[in-house]
Tab-separated table of C-alpha atoms in Angstrom:
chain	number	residue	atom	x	y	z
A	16	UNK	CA	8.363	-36.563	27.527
A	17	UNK	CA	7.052	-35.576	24.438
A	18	UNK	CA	8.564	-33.748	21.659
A	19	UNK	CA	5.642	-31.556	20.220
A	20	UNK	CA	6.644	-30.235	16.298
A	21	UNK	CA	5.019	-27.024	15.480
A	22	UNK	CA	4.115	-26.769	11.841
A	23	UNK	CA	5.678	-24.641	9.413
A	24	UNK	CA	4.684	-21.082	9.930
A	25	UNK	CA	2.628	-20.322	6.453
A	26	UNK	CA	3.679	-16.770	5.027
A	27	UNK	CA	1.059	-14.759	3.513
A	28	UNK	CA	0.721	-13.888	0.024
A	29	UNK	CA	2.920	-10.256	-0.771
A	30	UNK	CA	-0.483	-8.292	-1.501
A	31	UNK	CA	-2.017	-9.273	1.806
A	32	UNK	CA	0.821	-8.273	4.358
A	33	UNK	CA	0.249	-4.984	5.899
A	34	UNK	CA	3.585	-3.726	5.858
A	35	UNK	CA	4.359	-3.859	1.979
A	36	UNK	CA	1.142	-2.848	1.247
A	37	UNK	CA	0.998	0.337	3.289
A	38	UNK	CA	4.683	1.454	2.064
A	39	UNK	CA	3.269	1.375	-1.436
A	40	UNK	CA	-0.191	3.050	-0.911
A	41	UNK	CA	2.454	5.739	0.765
A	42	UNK	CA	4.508	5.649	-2.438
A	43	UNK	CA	1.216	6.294	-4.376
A	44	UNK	CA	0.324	9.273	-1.970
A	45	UNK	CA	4.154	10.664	-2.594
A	46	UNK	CA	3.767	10.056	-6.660
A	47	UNK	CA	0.192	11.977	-6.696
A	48	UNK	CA	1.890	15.009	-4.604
A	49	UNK	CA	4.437	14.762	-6.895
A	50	UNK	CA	2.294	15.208	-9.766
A	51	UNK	CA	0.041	17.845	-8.142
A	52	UNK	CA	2.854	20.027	-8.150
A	53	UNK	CA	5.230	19.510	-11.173
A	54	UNK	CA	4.771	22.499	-13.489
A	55	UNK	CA	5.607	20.653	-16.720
A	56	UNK	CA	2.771	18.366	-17.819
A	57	UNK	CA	-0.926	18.783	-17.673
A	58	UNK	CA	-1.521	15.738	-18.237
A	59	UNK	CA	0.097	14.451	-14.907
A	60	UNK	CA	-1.819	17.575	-12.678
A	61	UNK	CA	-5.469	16.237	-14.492
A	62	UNK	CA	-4.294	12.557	-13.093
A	63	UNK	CA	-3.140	14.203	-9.618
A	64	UNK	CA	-6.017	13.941	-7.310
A	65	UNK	CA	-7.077	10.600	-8.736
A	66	UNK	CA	-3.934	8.932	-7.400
A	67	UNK	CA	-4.090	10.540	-4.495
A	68	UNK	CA	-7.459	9.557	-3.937
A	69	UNK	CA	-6.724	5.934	-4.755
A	70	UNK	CA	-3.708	5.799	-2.393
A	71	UNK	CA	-5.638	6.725	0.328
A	72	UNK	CA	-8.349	4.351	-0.162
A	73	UNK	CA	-5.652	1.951	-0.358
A	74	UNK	CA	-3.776	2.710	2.889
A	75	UNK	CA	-7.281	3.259	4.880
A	76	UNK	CA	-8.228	-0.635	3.296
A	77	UNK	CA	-4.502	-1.958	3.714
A	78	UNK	CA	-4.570	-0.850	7.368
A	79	UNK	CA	-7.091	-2.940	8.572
A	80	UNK	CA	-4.783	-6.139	7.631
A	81	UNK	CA	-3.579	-8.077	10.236
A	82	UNK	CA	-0.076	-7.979	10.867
C-alpha cells in the first residue's frame, strides 16, 4: 500500500481572504455612519458618504472571493 503525501495547503495572501476583508469593508461602513452623524466636525460629515460609498463597493467586490 501506498502512502500518498498531500502537499502543504498554500494560505492566501491577508487581502484576498473573504473573511478579513468583509469585517473591514463592515468596519468602513460603521466609521462612515459614524461620521454621518457626529455633530462636531464638518469636515468628517463632507467625508461621510464617500466612505460609505467606498465600503460598500468594497464588501459587494470582497464578497465574490472564494472562501
Amino acid at each position: 500500500m501506498t502512502d500518498h503525501i498531500l502537499p502543504p495547503k498554500k494560505h492566501r495572501p491577508f487581502f484576498l481572504r473573504r473573511g478579513p476583508m468583509e469585517a473591514l469593508a463592515v468596519a468602513i461602513i460603521a466609521l462612515g455612519f459614524l461620521m454621518l452623524f457626529q455633530p462636531f466636525a464638518l469636515v468628517l460629515y463632507t467625508y461621510s458618504f464617500i466612505t460609505l460609498l467606498a465600503g460598500t463597493v468594497m464588501f459587494t467586490i470582497v464578497s465574490k472571493f472564494p472562501e
